[in-house]
CSV table of C-alpha atoms in Angstrom, one decimal:
chain,number,residue,atom,x,y,z
A,905,MET,CA,-10.7,-5.5,-171.2
A,906,ASP,CA,-13.3,-7.1,-168.9
A,907,THR,CA,-16.2,-4.7,-169.3
A,908,ASN,CA,-18.5,-6.9,-167.2
A,909,ARG,CA,-16.2,-6.7,-164.2
A,910,ILE,CA,-15.9,-2.9,-164.5
A,911,LYS,CA,-19.6,-2.6,-164.7
A,912,LYS,CA,-20.1,-4.6,-161.5
A,913,THR,CA,-17.5,-2.5,-159.7
A,914,ALA,CA,-19.2,0.7,-160.7
A,915,GLU,CA,-22.6,-0.6,-159.6
A,916,TRP,CA,-21.2,-1.6,-156.2
A,917,PHE,CA,-19.5,1.8,-155.8
A,918,TYR,CA,-22.6,3.8,-156.6
A,919,SER,CA,-24.8,1.6,-154.5
A,920,THR,CA,-22.5,1.5,-151.5
A,921,VAL,CA,-20.6,4.7,-151.3
A,922,PHE,CA,-23.1,7.1,-152.7
A,923,LYS,CA,-26.6,6.7,-151.3
A,924,ASP,CA,-29.6,8.8,-151.3
A,925,GLU,CA,-30.1,10.6,-148.0
A,926,SER,CA,-33.2,12.4,-146.8
A,927,ILE,CA,-32.9,16.1,-146.0
A,928,ARG,CA,-32.6,16.6,-142.3
A,929,PRO,CA,-35.5,18.6,-140.9
A,930,ARG,CA,-34.8,21.8,-139.2
A,931,PRO,CA,-35.0,21.7,-135.4
A,932,THR,CA,-38.4,22.7,-134.2
A,933,GLN,CA,-36.8,24.4,-131.1
A,934,PRO,CA,-33.7,26.5,-130.9
A,935,ALA,CA,-30.7,25.2,-128.9
A,936,GLU,CA,-30.9,26.0,-125.2
A,937,ARG,CA,-29.2,29.3,-124.4
A,938,ILE,CA,-26.8,29.4,-121.5
A,939,PRO,CA,-27.0,32.5,-119.3
A,940,SER,CA,-24.3,35.0,-119.9
A,941,LEU,CA,-23.0,34.8,-116.3
A,942,ILE,CA,-22.5,31.0,-116.5
A,943,ARG,CA,-20.7,31.5,-119.9
A,944,ALA,CA,-18.5,34.0,-118.2
A,945,ALA,CA,-17.7,31.6,-115.4
A,946,ARG,CA,-16.9,28.9,-117.9
A,947,SER,CA,-14.3,31.1,-119.5
A,948,LEU,CA,-12.3,31.0,-116.2
A,949,GLU,CA,-11.8,27.3,-116.5
A,950,ASN,CA,-8.6,25.6,-117.7
A,951,THR,CA,-8.7,25.4,-121.5
A,952,ALA,CA,-6.2,24.6,-124.2
A,953,GLY,CA,-3.6,27.4,-124.4
A,954,SER,CA,-4.5,28.9,-121.1
A,955,GLY,CA,-2.3,28.7,-118.0
A,956,TRP,CA,-2.8,25.8,-115.7
A,957,GLN,CA,-4.8,26.5,-112.5
A,958,SER,CA,-5.6,24.3,-109.5
A,959,ARG,CA,-9.2,23.2,-109.3
A,960,GLU,CA,-9.5,25.1,-105.9
A,961,SER,CA,-8.4,28.4,-107.5
A,962,VAL,CA,-10.8,27.9,-110.4
A,963,PHE,CA,-13.6,27.1,-108.0
A,964,LEU,CA,-12.9,30.3,-105.9
A,965,LYS,CA,-12.9,32.6,-109.0
A,966,GLN,CA,-16.1,31.1,-110.3
A,967,ALA,CA,-17.7,31.2,-106.9
A,968,LYS,CA,-17.0,34.9,-106.4
A,969,LEU,CA,-18.4,35.6,-109.9
A,970,LEU,CA,-21.6,33.6,-109.3
A,971,VAL,CA,-22.1,34.6,-105.6
A,972,HIS,CA,-25.4,36.4,-106.3
A,973,TYR,CA,-26.5,34.4,-109.3
A,974,GLU,CA,-30.1,33.1,-109.2
A,975,ASP,CA,-31.9,30.7,-111.6
A,976,ASP,CA,-35.3,29.0,-111.9
A,977,TYR,CA,-34.2,26.1,-114.2
A,978,ASP,CA,-36.1,22.9,-113.8
A,979,TYR,CA,-33.6,20.1,-113.5
A,980,ARG,CA,-34.7,16.9,-112.0
A,981,ASP,CA,-32.0,14.3,-112.7
A,982,SER,CA,-29.7,13.2,-109.9
A,983,VAL,CA,-26.1,14.4,-109.8
A,984,VAL,CA,-23.2,12.3,-108.5
A,985,ARG,CA,-19.8,13.9,-108.3
A,986,TYR,CA,-17.0,13.3,-105.8
A,987,TYR,CA,-15.6,16.6,-104.5
A,988,PRO,CA,-17.9,18.6,-106.8
A,989,THR,CA,-17.0,22.0,-108.2
A,990,TYR,CA,-18.7,24.2,-110.8
A,991,GLN,CA,-16.3,23.0,-113.4
A,992,SER,CA,-17.2,19.3,-112.8
A,993,LEU,CA,-20.9,19.9,-113.6
A,994,THR,CA,-22.5,20.2,-117.0
A,995,ASP,CA,-24.4,23.4,-117.9
A,996,PRO,CA,-27.9,21.9,-117.1
A,997,GLU,CA,-26.5,20.4,-113.8
A,998,LEU,CA,-25.0,23.7,-112.9
A,999,ARG,CA,-28.2,25.6,-113.5
A,1000,GLY,CA,-30.0,23.0,-111.5
A,1001,TYR,CA,-27.7,23.7,-108.6
A,1002,PHE,CA,-28.2,27.4,-108.7
A,1003,SER,CA,-32.0,27.0,-108.9
A,1004,TRP,CA,-31.8,24.8,-105.7
A,1005,ARG,CA,-29.5,27.3,-104.0
A,1006,THR,CA,-31.9,30.2,-104.9
A,1007,LYS,CA,-34.7,28.4,-103.1
A,1008,LEU,CA,-32.5,27.5,-100.1
A,1009,ARG,CA,-31.4,31.1,-99.6
A,1010,LYS,CA,-35.1,32.0,-99.5
A,1011,GLY,CA,-35.8,29.5,-96.8
A,1012,ASP,CA,-37.1,26.6,-98.9
A,1013,VAL,CA,-35.0,23.7,-97.8
A,1014,CYS,CA,-35.7,20.7,-100.0
A,1015,LYS,CA,-33.8,17.4,-100.5
A,1016,THR,CA,-31.5,17.3,-103.5
A,1017,SER,CA,-28.4,15.4,-104.7
A,1018,LEU,CA,-25.6,15.2,-102.1
A,1019,SER,CA,-23.3,16.7,-104.6
A,1020,TYR,CA,-25.3,19.9,-104.5
A,1021,ALA,CA,-25.3,19.9,-100.7
A,1022,PHE,CA,-21.6,19.5,-100.6
A,1023,LEU,CA,-21.1,22.3,-103.2
A,1024,TYR,CA,-23.1,24.6,-101.0
A,1025,ILE,CA,-21.0,23.7,-98.0
A,1026,TYR,CA,-17.8,24.3,-100.0
A,1027,GLU,CA,-19.0,27.8,-100.7
A,1028,LEU,CA,-19.6,28.6,-97.0
A,1029,ILE,CA,-16.3,27.3,-95.8
A,1030,ASN,CA,-14.6,29.4,-98.4
A,1031,GLN,CA,-16.6,32.5,-97.3
A,1032,ILE,CA,-18.8,32.6,-100.5
A,1033,GLY,CA,-22.2,34.2,-99.8
A,1034,VAL,CA,-21.5,35.2,-96.2
A,1035,SER,CA,-20.8,38.7,-94.8
A,1036,ASP,CA,-18.2,37.6,-92.2
A,1037,PRO,CA,-16.9,34.3,-90.6
A,1038,MET,CA,-19.6,34.5,-87.9
A,1039,ASP,CA,-22.3,34.7,-90.5
A,1040,GLY,CA,-20.7,31.7,-92.3
A,1041,TYR,CA,-20.7,29.7,-89.0
A,1042,GLN,CA,-24.4,30.5,-88.5
A,1043,LYS,CA,-25.3,29.4,-92.0
A,1044,LEU,CA,-23.3,26.2,-91.7
A,1045,THR,CA,-25.0,25.2,-88.4
A,1046,ASP,CA,-28.4,26.2,-89.7
A,1047,PHE,CA,-27.9,24.1,-92.9
A,1048,ARG,CA,-26.7,21.2,-90.8
A,1049,ASP,CA,-29.7,21.3,-88.5
A,1050,ALA,CA,-32.2,21.7,-91.4
A,1051,TYR,CA,-30.8,19.5,-94.1
A,1052,SER,CA,-29.7,16.6,-91.8
A,1053,ARG,CA,-33.4,16.0,-91.2
A,1054,LEU,CA,-33.8,15.2,-94.9
A,1055,ASP,CA,-30.4,13.4,-95.5
A,1056,LYS,CA,-28.0,12.5,-92.7
A,1057,GLY,CA,-25.2,11.9,-95.2
A,1058,ILE,CA,-23.8,15.4,-94.5
A,1059,LEU,CA,-23.4,14.9,-90.8
A,1060,PRO,CA,-20.1,12.9,-90.6
A,1061,TYR,CA,-18.4,15.6,-92.7
A,1062,LEU,CA,-20.0,18.7,-91.0
A,1063,ASP,CA,-19.1,17.3,-87.6
A,1064,ARG,CA,-15.5,17.6,-88.6
A,1065,TRP,CA,-15.6,20.7,-90.8
A,1066,ILE,CA,-17.6,22.9,-88.4
A,1067,PRO,CA,-14.8,22.7,-85.7
A,1068,ASP,CA,-12.2,23.2,-88.5
A,1069,TYR,CA,-14.2,26.3,-89.6
A,1070,MET,CA,-14.1,27.7,-86.0
A,1071,ILE,CA,-10.4,27.0,-85.7
A,1072,TYR,CA,-9.5,28.5,-89.1
A,1073,TYR,CA,-11.6,31.6,-88.7
A,1074,GLY,CA,-11.0,32.1,-85.0
A,1075,ILE,CA,-14.7,31.7,-83.8
A,1076,ASP,CA,-15.1,31.6,-80.0
A,1077,ALA,CA,-14.6,28.1,-78.8
A,1078,ALA,CA,-17.5,28.5,-76.4
A,1079,LEU,CA,-19.8,28.2,-79.4
A,1080,LEU,CA,-18.3,24.9,-80.4
A,1081,PRO,CA,-20.9,22.0,-80.2
A,1082,GLU,CA,-20.1,19.1,-77.9
A,1083,SER,CA,-17.8,16.7,-79.7
A,1084,ARG,CA,-15.9,13.5,-78.8
A,1085,GLN,CA,-12.6,15.5,-78.5
A,1086,ILE,CA,-14.1,18.1,-76.2
A,1087,ALA,CA,-15.9,15.6,-74.0
A,1088,PHE,CA,-12.6,13.6,-73.8
A,1089,ASP,CA,-10.5,16.6,-72.9
A,1090,ARG,CA,-13.0,17.7,-70.2
A,1091,SER,CA,-13.0,14.3,-68.6
A,1092,ILE,CA,-9.2,14.2,-68.7
A,1093,THR,CA,-9.1,17.6,-66.9
A,1094,VAL,CA,-11.3,16.3,-64.2
A,1095,LEU,CA,-9.0,13.4,-63.5
A,1096,GLU,CA,-6.0,15.7,-63.5
A,1097,HIS,CA,-7.6,17.7,-60.7
A,1098,ILE,CA,-9.3,14.7,-59.1
A,1099,GLN,CA,-8.6,15.8,-55.5
A,1100,ASP,CA,-10.5,19.0,-55.9
A,1101,GLN,CA,-13.5,17.7,-57.9
A,1102,PRO,CA,-16.8,16.5,-56.4
A,1103,PRO,CA,-17.3,12.8,-56.4
A,1104,VAL,CA,-20.3,13.0,-58.9
A,1105,LYS,CA,-18.1,14.8,-61.4
A,1106,VAL,CA,-15.2,12.4,-61.0
A,1107,MET,CA,-17.4,9.3,-61.5
A,1108,TYR,CA,-19.0,10.9,-64.6
A,1109,ALA,CA,-15.6,11.5,-66.1
A,1110,ILE,CA,-14.5,7.9,-65.3
A,1111,ARG,CA,-17.6,6.5,-67.0
A,1112,GLN,CA,-17.1,8.7,-70.0
A,1113,LEU,CA,-13.5,7.5,-70.5
A,1114,SER,CA,-13.9,3.8,-69.7
A,1115,PRO,CA,-15.5,0.9,-71.6
A,1116,LYS,CA,-19.3,0.7,-71.3
A,1117,TRP,CA,-19.6,-2.6,-69.5
A,1118,LEU,CA,-20.4,-1.2,-66.1
A,1119,ASP,CA,-24.2,-1.1,-66.6
A,1120,ARG,CA,-24.2,-4.8,-67.3
A,1121,SER,CA,-22.7,-5.6,-63.8
A,1122,ARG,CA,-25.2,-7.1,-61.5
A,1123,PHE,CA,-23.2,-6.0,-58.5
A,1124,TYR,CA,-23.1,-2.4,-59.7
A,1125,ALA,CA,-26.8,-2.5,-60.2
A,1126,GLU,CA,-27.4,-3.6,-56.6
A,1127,PHE,CA,-24.8,-1.5,-54.9
A,1128,ARG,CA,-24.4,1.5,-57.2
A,1129,GLU,CA,-23.8,4.1,-54.4
A,1130,ASP,CA,-21.2,1.9,-52.6
A,1131,PHE,CA,-19.4,1.0,-55.9
A,1132,GLU,CA,-19.1,4.7,-56.9
A,1133,ALA,CA,-18.0,5.8,-53.5
A,1134,VAL,CA,-15.2,3.2,-53.4
A,1135,THR,CA,-14.2,3.9,-57.1
A,1136,VAL,CA,-13.7,7.6,-56.4
A,1137,ARG,CA,-11.7,7.0,-53.3
A,1138,VAL,CA,-9.5,4.4,-55.1
A,1139,PHE,CA,-8.8,6.7,-58.1
A,1140,ARG,CA,-7.8,9.5,-55.7
A,1141,ARG,CA,-5.4,7.3,-53.9
A,1142,VAL,CA,-4.0,5.9,-57.2
A,1143,SER,CA,-3.5,9.5,-58.4
A,1144,ASP,CA,-1.6,10.3,-55.2
A,1145,HIS,CA,0.6,7.2,-55.6
A,1146,TYR,CA,1.6,8.1,-59.1
A,1147,ALA,CA,2.2,11.7,-58.2
A,1148,SER,CA,4.4,11.0,-55.2
A,1149,ARG,CA,6.3,7.9,-56.3
A,1150,CYS,CA,6.4,7.9,-60.1
A,1151,LYS,CA,7.7,10.1,-62.8
A,1152,LYS,CA,4.4,10.1,-64.7
A,1153,THR,CA,1.0,11.2,-63.3
A,1154,MET,CA,-2.0,8.9,-63.3
A,1155,VAL,CA,-3.3,10.6,-66.4
A,1156,GLU,CA,0.0,10.2,-68.3
A,1157,GLN,CA,0.1,6.5,-67.2
A,1158,TYR,CA,-3.4,5.8,-68.5
A,1159,PHE,CA,-3.7,8.2,-71.5
A,1160,GLY,CA,-0.1,8.9,-72.5
A,1161,PRO,CA,1.8,12.3,-72.7
A,1162,ILE,CA,0.7,15.3,-74.6
A,1163,ARG,CA,2.2,15.4,-78.1
A,1164,GLN,CA,2.1,17.5,-81.2
A,1165,TYR,CA,0.7,16.1,-84.5
A,1166,GLN,CA,0.4,17.5,-88.0
A,1167,VAL,CA,-3.2,18.0,-89.1
A,1168,GLN,CA,-5.0,19.1,-92.2
A,1169,LEU,CA,-8.1,21.3,-91.7
A,1170,PHE,CA,-11.1,20.6,-94.0
A,1171,ASP,CA,-9.7,17.3,-95.0
A,1172,THR,CA,-11.5,15.9,-98.1
A,1173,ALA,CA,-13.2,19.2,-98.8
A,1174,VAL,CA,-12.6,21.6,-101.6
A,1175,PHE,CA,-11.0,24.3,-99.5
A,1176,CYS,CA,-9.1,27.3,-101.1
A,1177,ASP,CA,-7.4,28.7,-97.9
A,1178,PRO,CA,-8.9,32.2,-98.5
A,1179,LEU,CA,-7.1,33.9,-95.6
A,1180,LYS,CA,-3.7,32.4,-96.5
A,1181,LYS,CA,-2.9,32.0,-92.8
A,1182,ARG,CA,0.7,31.6,-91.8
A,1183,ASN,CA,1.1,31.9,-88.0
A,1184,CYS,CA,-1.7,31.7,-85.5
A,1185,GLU,CA,-2.9,29.7,-82.5
A,1186,TYR,CA,-6.3,28.4,-81.4
A,1187,ALA,CA,-7.1,26.8,-78.0
A,1188,LEU,CA,-10.0,24.4,-78.4
A,1189,ASP,CA,-9.7,23.8,-74.7
A,1190,GLU,CA,-6.9,23.9,-72.1
A,1191,ARG,CA,-5.5,20.6,-73.4
A,1192,CYS,CA,-6.1,20.7,-77.2
A,1193,ILE,CA,-4.3,23.5,-79.0
A,1194,TYR,CA,-4.1,24.1,-82.7
A,1195,ARG,CA,-1.2,26.1,-84.2
A,1196,CYS,CA,-0.5,27.3,-87.7
A,1197,LYS,CA,3.2,27.9,-88.6
A,1198,ASN,CA,4.2,29.0,-92.1
A,1199,GLY,CA,0.8,27.7,-93.4
A,1200,PHE,CA,1.1,24.2,-91.8
A,1201,TRP,CA,-1.3,23.2,-89.0
A,1202,SER,CA,-0.5,21.1,-86.0
A,1203,VAL,CA,-2.4,20.1,-82.9
A,1204,THR,CA,-1.2,19.4,-79.4
A,1205,LYS,CA,-3.2,16.8,-77.5
A,1206,HIS,CA,-2.9,13.5,-75.6
A,1207,ALA,CA,-1.3,10.6,-77.6
A,1208,CYS,CA,-4.2,8.1,-77.0
A,1209,PRO,CA,-7.0,7.6,-79.5
A,1210,LEU,CA,-10.6,8.8,-78.8
A,1211,ARG,CA,-12.0,5.5,-77.7
A,1212,PRO,CA,-12.8,3.8,-74.3
A,1213,ASN,CA,-9.6,3.4,-72.3
A,1214,THR,CA,-8.9,-0.3,-71.6
A,1215,LYS,CA,-6.6,0.5,-68.6
A,1216,LEU,CA,-9.5,2.2,-66.8
A,1217,GLY,CA,-11.7,-0.7,-67.7
A,1218,VAL,CA,-9.2,-3.1,-66.0
A,1219,LEU,CA,-9.1,-1.0,-62.8
A,1220,LEU,CA,-12.9,-0.8,-62.7
A,1221,LYS,CA,-13.3,-4.6,-63.1
A,1222,THR,CA,-10.8,-5.2,-60.4
A,1223,ILE,CA,-12.8,-2.9,-58.1
A,1224,ASP,CA,-15.9,-4.9,-59.0
A,1225,ALA,CA,-14.2,-8.2,-58.2
A,1226,ILE,CA,-12.7,-7.2,-54.8
A,1227,MET,CA,-15.9,-5.6,-53.7
A,1228,ARG,CA,-17.8,-8.8,-54.5
A,1229,GLU,CA,-15.4,-10.7,-52.2
A,1230,GLU,CA,-15.7,-8.2,-49.3
A,1231,TYR,CA,-19.5,-8.1,-49.6
A,1232,ALA,CA,-19.6,-11.9,-49.8
A,1233,TYR,CA,-21.6,-11.5,-53.1
A,1234,GLY,CA,-22.8,-14.8,-54.6
A,1235,HIS,CA,-21.3,-14.2,-58.1
A,1236,PRO,CA,-17.5,-13.8,-57.9
A,1237,VAL,CA,-15.4,-12.7,-60.9
A,1238,ARG,CA,-11.7,-12.7,-61.3
A,1239,CYS,CA,-9.4,-9.7,-60.8
A,1240,GLU,CA,-8.1,-8.1,-64.0
A,1241,THR,CA,-4.8,-7.0,-62.5
A,1242,ASP,CA,-2.3,-8.5,-60.0
A,1243,THR,CA,-0.6,-5.2,-59.0
A,1244,LYS,CA,-0.3,-5.6,-55.3
A,1245,TRP,CA,-0.5,-1.9,-54.2
A,1246,ILE,CA,-3.6,-1.4,-56.3
A,1247,LEU,CA,-5.3,-4.5,-54.9
A,1248,LYS,CA,-4.3,-3.3,-51.4
A,1249,ILE,CA,-5.9,0.2,-52.0
A,1250,ILE,CA,-9.1,-1.3,-53.3
A,1251,ARG,CA,-9.5,-3.7,-50.4
A,1252,GLU,CA,-8.7,-1.1,-47.8
A,1253,GLU,CA,-11.2,1.4,-49.2
A,1254,THR,CA,-13.9,-1.3,-49.5
A,1255,GLN,CA,-13.4,-2.4,-45.9
A,1256,ALA,CA,-13.4,1.2,-44.7
A,1257,LEU,CA,-16.8,1.9,-46.4
A,1258,LEU,CA,-18.3,-1.3,-44.9
A,1259,ALA,CA,-17.1,-0.1,-41.4
A,1260,GLU,CA,-18.6,3.3,-41.9
A,1261,LYS,CA,-21.9,1.8,-43.0
A,1262,LYS,CA,-21.9,-0.5,-39.9
A,1263,ALA,CA,-21.2,2.4,-37.6
A,1264,ALA,CA,-23.9,4.5,-39.2
A,1265,GLU,CA,-26.3,1.6,-38.8
A,1266,ALA,CA,-25.5,1.4,-35.1
A,1267,ARG,CA,-26.2,5.1,-34.6
A,1268,LYS,CA,-29.7,4.9,-36.1
A,1269,LEU,CA,-32.6,5.7,-33.7
A,1270,ARG,CA,-34.8,2.6,-33.6
A,1271,ILE,CA,-38.5,2.8,-32.6
A,1272,ASP,CA,-40.1,-0.2,-31.0
A,1273,TYR,CA,-43.8,-0.1,-32.1
A,1274,ALA,CA,-44.7,-2.8,-29.6
A,1275,GLN,CA,-43.6,-0.5,-26.7
A,1276,LEU,CA,-45.7,2.3,-28.2
A,1277,ALA,CA,-48.8,0.1,-28.0
A,1278,LYS,CA,-48.0,-0.8,-24.3
A,1279,ILE,CA,-47.7,3.0,-23.5
A,1280,ARG,CA,-51.1,3.6,-25.1
A,1281,ARG,CA,-52.7,0.9,-23.0
A,1282,ASP,CA,-51.1,2.2,-19.8
A,1283,ALA,CA,-52.2,5.7,-20.6
A,1284,ALA,CA,-55.8,4.5,-21.1
A,1285,ILE,CA,-55.8,2.7,-17.7
A,1286,THR,CA,-54.5,5.9,-16.0
A,1287,GLN,CA,-57.1,8.0,-17.7
A,1288,GLU,CA,-59.8,5.6,-16.6
A,1289,LYS,CA,-58.7,5.9,-12.9
A,1290,LEU,CA,-58.7,9.7,-13.0
A,1291,THR,CA,-62.1,10.2,-14.5
A,1292,VAL,CA,-65.1,11.3,-12.3
A,1293,GLU,CA,-67.5,8.7,-11.2
A,1294,GLU,CA,-70.2,9.7,-13.8
A,1295,GLU,CA,-67.7,9.3,-16.6
A,1296,ALA,CA,-66.5,6.0,-15.1
A,1297,GLU,CA,-70.0,4.6,-15.5
A,1298,GLU,CA,-69.7,5.0,-19.3
A,1299,GLU,CA,-68.2,2.0,-20.9
A,1300,LEU,CA,-65.4,2.3,-23.3
A,1301,PRO,CA,-66.0,0.4,-26.5
A,1302,ASP,CA,-64.3,-3.0,-26.6
A,1303,ILE,CA,-61.3,-3.3,-28.9
A,1304,PRO,CA,-61.6,-6.4,-31.0
A,1305,ALA,CA,-58.9,-9.0,-30.3
A,1306,GLN,CA,-57.7,-8.9,-33.9
A,1307,ALA,CA,-57.2,-5.1,-33.7
A,1308,LYS,CA,-55.3,-5.5,-30.4
A,1309,ASP,CA,-53.0,-8.0,-32.1
A,1310,ASP,CA,-52.5,-5.6,-34.9
A,1311,GLN,CA,-51.5,-2.8,-32.5
A,1312,THR,CA,-49.1,-5.0,-30.6
A,1313,GLN,CA,-47.3,-6.4,-33.6
A,1314,PRO,CA,-44.9,-4.3,-35.6
A,1315,VAL,CA,-45.6,-4.1,-39.4
A,1316,LEU,CA,-42.6,-5.8,-41.0
A,1317,PRO,CA,-41.7,-5.1,-44.6
A,1318,ALA,CA,-42.4,-7.8,-47.1
A,1319,GLU,CA,-39.4,-9.8,-48.2
A,1320,PRO,CA,-38.4,-8.7,-51.7
A,1321,VAL,CA,-39.3,-11.2,-54.4
A,1322,THR,CA,-36.5,-11.8,-56.7
A,1323,GLU,CA,-36.7,-13.3,-60.1
A,1324,THR,CA,-33.9,-14.7,-62.2
A,1325,ASP,CA,-32.6,-12.4,-64.9
A,1326,CYS,CA,-31.7,-15.4,-67.1
A,1327,PRO,CA,-34.1,-15.9,-70.1
A,1328,LEU,CA,-32.8,-19.4,-70.8
A,1329,ASP,CA,-34.9,-22.5,-70.4
A,1330,PRO,CA,-33.6,-25.4,-68.2
A,1331,THR,CA,-31.9,-27.3,-71.1
A,1332,GLU,CA,-30.2,-24.2,-72.4
A,1333,TYR,CA,-29.1,-23.2,-68.8
A,1334,ARG,CA,-27.6,-26.7,-68.3
A,1335,LEU,CA,-25.7,-26.4,-71.6
A,1336,MET,CA,-24.3,-23.0,-70.6
A,1337,GLN,CA,-23.2,-24.5,-67.2
A,1338,CYS,CA,-21.2,-27.2,-69.1
A,1339,LEU,CA,-19.6,-24.6,-71.4
A,1340,LEU,CA,-18.7,-22.2,-68.7
A,1341,TYR,CA,-17.5,-24.6,-66.0
A,1342,GLY,CA,-16.2,-27.6,-68.1
A,1343,GLY,CA,-19.0,-30.1,-68.0
A,1344,ASP,CA,-19.6,-33.1,-70.2
A,1345,LEU,CA,-21.6,-32.4,-73.4
A,1346,ARG,CA,-22.4,-36.0,-74.3
A,1347,TRP,CA,-25.9,-35.7,-72.7
A,1348,VAL,CA,-27.0,-33.4,-75.5
A,1349,SER,CA,-27.1,-36.1,-78.2
A,1350,ARG,CA,-28.2,-38.8,-75.8
A,1351,GLU,CA,-31.3,-36.8,-74.9
A,1352,GLY,CA,-32.2,-36.1,-78.5
A,1353,TYR,CA,-31.0,-32.5,-78.8
A,1354,LEU,CA,-29.1,-30.8,-81.6
A,1355,LEU,CA,-26.1,-28.8,-80.3
A,1356,SER,CA,-26.3,-26.3,-83.1
A,1357,VAL,CA,-30.0,-25.6,-82.5
A,1358,LEU,CA,-29.3,-25.0,-78.8
A,1359,LEU,CA,-26.4,-22.7,-79.5
A,1360,ASP,CA,-28.5,-20.6,-81.9
A,1361,SER,CA,-31.3,-20.4,-79.4
A,1362,ILE,CA,-29.0,-19.2,-76.6
A,1363,ASN,CA,-27.4,-16.6,-78.8
A,1364,ASP,CA,-30.9,-15.3,-79.8
A,1365,LYS,CA,-32.2,-15.1,-76.3
A,1366,LEU,CA,-29.1,-13.3,-74.9
A,1367,TYR,CA,-28.7,-10.9,-77.8
A,1368,ASP,CA,-30.9,-8.3,-76.2
A,1369,ILE,CA,-28.6,-8.3,-73.1
A,1370,PHE,CA,-25.2,-8.4,-74.8
A,1371,LEU,CA,-26.0,-7.0,-78.3
A,1372,ASP,CA,-23.7,-9.7,-79.7
A,1373,SER,CA,-23.4,-13.5,-80.0
A,1374,VAL,CA,-22.0,-14.9,-76.7
A,1375,LEU,CA,-21.2,-18.4,-78.2
A,1376,ASP,CA,-19.2,-19.3,-81.2
A,1377,ASP,CA,-19.4,-22.5,-83.3
A,1378,THR,CA,-16.5,-24.3,-81.4
A,1379,PRO,CA,-18.7,-24.3,-79.2
A,1380,GLU,CA,-17.0,-21.9,-76.7
A,1381,PRO,CA,-18.2,-18.8,-74.9
A,1382,VAL,CA,-16.8,-15.5,-76.4
A,1383,GLU,CA,-13.9,-14.5,-74.0
A,1384,ASP,CA,-15.1,-10.9,-73.6
A,1385,TYR,CA,-18.4,-12.1,-72.1
A,1386,ILE,CA,-17.3,-15.0,-69.9
A,1387,ASP,CA,-17.3,-13.0,-66.6
A,1388,ASP,CA,-20.8,-11.5,-67.4
A,1389,LEU,CA,-22.2,-15.0,-68.3
A,1390,LYS,CA,-20.9,-16.4,-65.0
A,1391,GLU,CA,-22.8,-13.8,-63.1
A,1392,MET,CA,-25.9,-15.0,-64.9
A,1393,ILE,CA,-25.2,-18.8,-64.8
A,1394,SER,CA,-24.2,-20.4,-61.5
A,1395,PRO,CA,-22.1,-23.6,-61.4
């Protein structure tokens, strides 16, 4: 027997497996005790051996149990949870939420983790901590107005969920804040009844629905009233044409028919469907109607998306182009459509407005100030002949020659001084002329300029006007801005 090997094995075993360990000290502080109400709420969660429940149903049960719970726990760490529920938070995080909610309900609105803010919103949309749906609506809007000043991260969601709340709980649509859908539908309604609407309202609706390029038009800036008058007349005639000769109205031609779509209220929120609605109807306005049938929601509205309508933009640009021709304006642009009957309507309405303005100008009462001065002089001579002899001996003060000239000459208004709106220097202006009208660019290198430097400088100087780069690296002007650039850069 190899006793030496056995000895070494024993030494290794006792030195490796069995080691002396120090006695662990007793904790100086007892473990943190969880409040009984939170422990009771934890017992409602899914556990091994219990029946499976959806997270929404667990949330609703726990929320009803903890609806009046208050805490003063000091928890300062940040909490990040997507679609947070009580079950997804640790005990310290949960106590931190209820401490923040306690202060919030007492009017102390302080910034916290977005997960806490969303958890509070989920409570309200599920009617937790509210006396009735109207009280919940008021608490939602108050929280939006107060907390969005501290963190705007809640706004994109509340802007969708507050209308959903009003639809689901049947809150009066008159209380609904202005939204893109409501503004869109109101403008559509104006165009549907365009013949009965005042011109100001019609033009406002057109501008709400069309692309926002109009304010960049130099012609529109100079002839705003004329442009708006022609635009309203053209749209009314176009509406009549579609109504009398086509199967679709102007609104259907431009914005599509009204269709029904499936929709999910409170999308991306933890929503428990507390009312279990099956069949109801809610009119957001006369065009947008929500319906619930067998628990499934749908909405009836126009088929087009809520964005500027390109067809309206084409018609407005065509009006702009033809009016420039008829007014002999110095910066022509091309027409965006070749539909003959539309072009004919625009030209007729423009010519009619010019004729009206010319007739009105002819009817104006003109005052010749030179004749008034002559009348004054004749009256003075007559007065002098009628005075008694003693008064005739008194000499009238001489009128200086300069003053007489001032009286006999009418005061003409000064010619308006115009300044170019183009911020480019002569070299940059010359380069833009070549790019817009097909000029030769070889002069750039011959005269010692770097093309890339000039392009960057032009983009920088025009950014404040277009809010975008107008030239690419080709170099070519961006197609969307060519017409506006030609207004600024003459050939």
